[in-house]
Amino acid sequence: MSNNALESLSSQMKVMADMAAGQLNSTAALPAAGEPDFQDVLKKAVLSVNEAQNVAQAKVQTFSTGESNMTLEEVMVSLQKANLSFQTMIAVRNRLVDAYKEVTNLQV
């Protein structure tokens, strides 16, 4: 994800936390029409991780059947990229769950 998307996501989460705490009214700082919303950013990230997993699996399949002149290094790099993107997605998910728990435990 780009820095702009992360900043937008962060600002949206802060606004929601402030709204839950009663510090803002519900129309205070909604995202502008041109900015991506949380759902779009999250969906694109999940689709990107899914695509990396699919590409890595396809490379493993073609390498194991010998259909291509692909090297083992290319396959391993692809697998590591897919693994890294998946681990990053898991870390982001864990942070989002923690943030959600924190917001739901706020005293109003």
Short mmCIF file of the C-alpha atoms (twelve columns), coordinates in Angstrom:
data_MODEL
# 
_entry.id   MODEL 
# 
loop_
_atom_site.group_PDB 
_atom_site.id 
_atom_site.type_symbol 
_atom_site.label_atom_id 
_atom_site.label_alt_id 
_atom_site.label_comp_id 
_atom_site.label_asym_id 
_atom_site.label_seq_id 
_atom_site.Cartn_x 
_atom_site.Cartn_y 
_atom_site.Cartn_z 
_atom_site.pdbx_PDB_model_num 
ATOM 1   C CA . MET A 1   0.000   0.000   0.000   1 
ATOM 2   C CA . SER A 2   1.163   3.501   -0.713  1 
ATOM 3   C CA . ASN A 3   1.881   6.112   1.922   1 
ATOM 4   C CA . ASN A 4   -1.121  8.180   0.830   1 
ATOM 5   C CA . ALA A 5   -3.443  5.206   1.263   1 
ATOM 6   C CA . LEU A 6   -1.988  4.468   4.700   1 
ATOM 7   C CA . GLU A 7   -2.332  8.101   5.768   1 
ATOM 8   C CA . SER A 8   -5.925  8.189   4.552   1 
ATOM 9   C CA . LEU A 9   -6.676  4.957   6.389   1 
ATOM 10  C CA . SER A 10  -5.042  6.276   9.538   1 
ATOM 11  C CA . SER A 11  -7.009  9.520   9.433   1 
ATOM 12  C CA . GLN A 12  -10.275 7.642   8.903   1 
ATOM 13  C CA . MET A 13  -9.534  5.420   11.904  1 
ATOM 14  C CA . LYS A 14  -8.746  8.475   14.056  1 
ATOM 15  C CA . VAL A 15  -12.014 10.117  13.016  1 
ATOM 16  C CA . MET A 16  -13.955 6.950   13.871  1 
ATOM 17  C CA . ALA A 17  -12.224 6.701   17.248  1 
ATOM 18  C CA . ASP A 18  -13.025 10.347  17.979  1 
ATOM 19  C CA . MET A 19  -16.636 9.808   16.910  1 
ATOM 20  C CA . ALA A 20  -16.887 6.795   19.213  1 
ATOM 21  C CA . ALA A 21  -15.467 8.854   22.055  1 
ATOM 22  C CA . GLY A 22  -18.070 11.566  21.376  1 
ATOM 23  C CA . GLN A 23  -15.519 14.195  20.412  1 
ATOM 24  C CA . LEU A 24  -16.755 14.692  16.826  1 
ATOM 25  C CA . ASN A 25  -20.119 14.824  15.182  1 
ATOM 26  C CA . SER A 26  -20.846 12.236  12.508  1 
ATOM 27  C CA . THR A 27  -20.159 14.545  9.537   1 
ATOM 28  C CA . ALA A 28  -16.939 16.147  10.750  1 
ATOM 29  C CA . ALA A 29  -14.206 14.616  8.596   1 
ATOM 30  C CA . LEU A 30  -15.529 12.121  6.122   1 
ATOM 31  C CA . PRO A 31  -13.212 11.204  3.226   1 
ATOM 32  C CA . ALA A 32  -13.398 13.430  0.169   1 
ATOM 33  C CA . ALA A 33  -14.972 12.126  -3.025  1 
ATOM 34  C CA . GLY A 34  -11.592 11.544  -4.714  1 
ATOM 35  C CA . GLU A 35  -9.950  9.734   -1.786  1 
ATOM 36  C CA . PRO A 36  -10.106 5.958   -1.511  1 
ATOM 37  C CA . ASP A 37  -12.172 4.702   1.372   1 
ATOM 38  C CA . PHE A 38  -11.208 2.004   3.832   1 
ATOM 39  C CA . GLN A 39  -13.114 -0.743  2.038   1 
ATOM 40  C CA . ASP A 40  -11.422 -0.051  -1.312  1 
ATOM 41  C CA . VAL A 41  -7.941  0.065   0.190   1 
ATOM 42  C CA . LEU A 42  -8.465  -3.169  2.096   1 
ATOM 43  C CA . LYS A 43  -10.008 -4.925  -0.899  1 
ATOM 44  C CA . LYS A 44  -7.117  -3.934  -3.169  1 
ATOM 45  C CA . ALA A 45  -4.587  -5.147  -0.606  1 
ATOM 46  C CA . VAL A 46  -6.291  -8.530  -0.219  1 
ATOM 47  C CA . LEU A 47  -6.581  -8.935  -3.996  1 
ATOM 48  C CA . SER A 48  -2.905  -8.070  -4.385  1 
ATOM 49  C CA . VAL A 49  -1.891  -10.717 -1.845  1 
ATOM 50  C CA . ASN A 50  -4.170  -13.241 -3.521  1 
ATOM 51  C CA . GLU A 51  -2.631  -12.495 -6.915  1 
ATOM 52  C CA . ALA A 52  0.894   -12.920 -5.526  1 
ATOM 53  C CA . GLN A 53  -0.099  -16.294 -4.060  1 
ATOM 54  C CA . ASN A 54  -1.652  -17.404 -7.356  1 
ATOM 55  C CA . VAL A 55  1.386   -16.343 -9.397  1 
ATOM 56  C CA . ALA A 56  3.738   -18.162 -7.038  1 
ATOM 57  C CA . GLN A 57  1.622   -21.313 -7.198  1 
ATOM 58  C CA . ALA A 58  1.525   -21.165 -10.996 1 
ATOM 59  C CA . LYS A 59  5.314   -20.822 -11.145 1 
ATOM 60  C CA . VAL A 60  5.732   -23.811 -8.839  1 
ATOM 61  C CA . GLN A 61  3.393   -25.832 -11.031 1 
ATOM 62  C CA . THR A 62  5.176   -24.966 -14.288 1 
ATOM 63  C CA . PHE A 63  8.598   -25.565 -12.740 1 
ATOM 64  C CA . SER A 64  7.628   -28.925 -11.306 1 
ATOM 65  C CA . THR A 65  6.178   -30.133 -14.614 1 
ATOM 66  C CA . GLY A 66  9.141   -28.837 -16.613 1 
ATOM 67  C CA . GLU A 67  6.907   -26.916 -19.052 1 
ATOM 68  C CA . SER A 68  9.065   -23.812 -18.899 1 
ATOM 69  C CA . ASN A 69  12.733  -22.897 -18.772 1 
ATOM 70  C CA . MET A 70  12.100  -21.147 -15.440 1 
ATOM 71  C CA . THR A 71  14.908  -21.409 -12.907 1 
ATOM 72  C CA . LEU A 72  14.581  -22.528 -9.326  1 
ATOM 73  C CA . GLU A 73  15.702  -19.069 -8.190  1 
ATOM 74  C CA . GLU A 74  12.771  -17.406 -9.961  1 
ATOM 75  C CA . VAL A 75  10.354  -19.813 -8.313  1 
ATOM 76  C CA . MET A 76  11.860  -19.300 -4.866  1 
ATOM 77  C CA . VAL A 77  11.828  -15.496 -5.193  1 
ATOM 78  C CA . SER A 78  8.189   -15.607 -6.244  1 
ATOM 79  C CA . LEU A 79  7.326   -17.830 -3.274  1 
ATOM 80  C CA . GLN A 80  9.161   -15.528 -0.864  1 
ATOM 81  C CA . LYS A 81  7.381   -12.454 -2.253  1 
ATOM 82  C CA . ALA A 82  4.037   -14.176 -1.816  1 
ATOM 83  C CA . ASN A 83  4.954   -15.255 1.716   1 
ATOM 84  C CA . LEU A 84  6.111   -11.766 2.670   1 
ATOM 85  C CA . SER A 85  2.955   -10.133 1.326   1 
ATOM 86  C CA . PHE A 86  0.822   -12.680 3.196   1 
ATOM 87  C CA . GLN A 87  2.701   -12.110 6.464   1 
ATOM 88  C CA . THR A 88  2.280   -8.357  6.021   1 
ATOM 89  C CA . MET A 89  -1.446  -8.794  5.461   1 
ATOM 90  C CA . ILE A 90  -1.687  -10.889 8.633   1 
ATOM 91  C CA . ALA A 91  0.149   -8.189  10.606  1 
ATOM 92  C CA . VAL A 92  -2.176  -5.485  9.269   1 
ATOM 93  C CA . ARG A 93  -5.210  -7.641  10.095  1 
ATOM 94  C CA . ASN A 94  -3.961  -8.109  13.647  1 
ATOM 95  C CA . ARG A 95  -3.452  -4.370  14.047  1 
ATOM 96  C CA . LEU A 96  -6.953  -3.675  12.704  1 
ATOM 97  C CA . VAL A 97  -8.489  -6.195  15.093  1 
ATOM 98  C CA . ASP A 98  -6.609  -4.610  17.997  1 
ATOM 99  C CA . ALA A 99  -7.788  -1.131  16.930  1 
ATOM 100 C CA . TYR A 100 -11.368 -2.372  16.638  1 
ATOM 101 C CA . LYS A 101 -11.217 -3.905  20.111  1 
ATOM 102 C CA . GLU A 102 -9.824  -0.674  21.503  1 
ATOM 103 C CA . VAL A 103 -12.573 1.400   19.880  1 
ATOM 104 C CA . THR A 104 -15.302 -0.929  21.090  1 
ATOM 105 C CA . ASN A 105 -13.950 -0.783  24.652  1 
ATOM 106 C CA . LEU A 106 -14.024 3.019   24.783  1 
ATOM 107 C CA . GLN A 107 -16.258 4.478   27.492  1 
ATOM 108 C CA . VAL A 108 -18.788 6.928   26.123  1 
# 
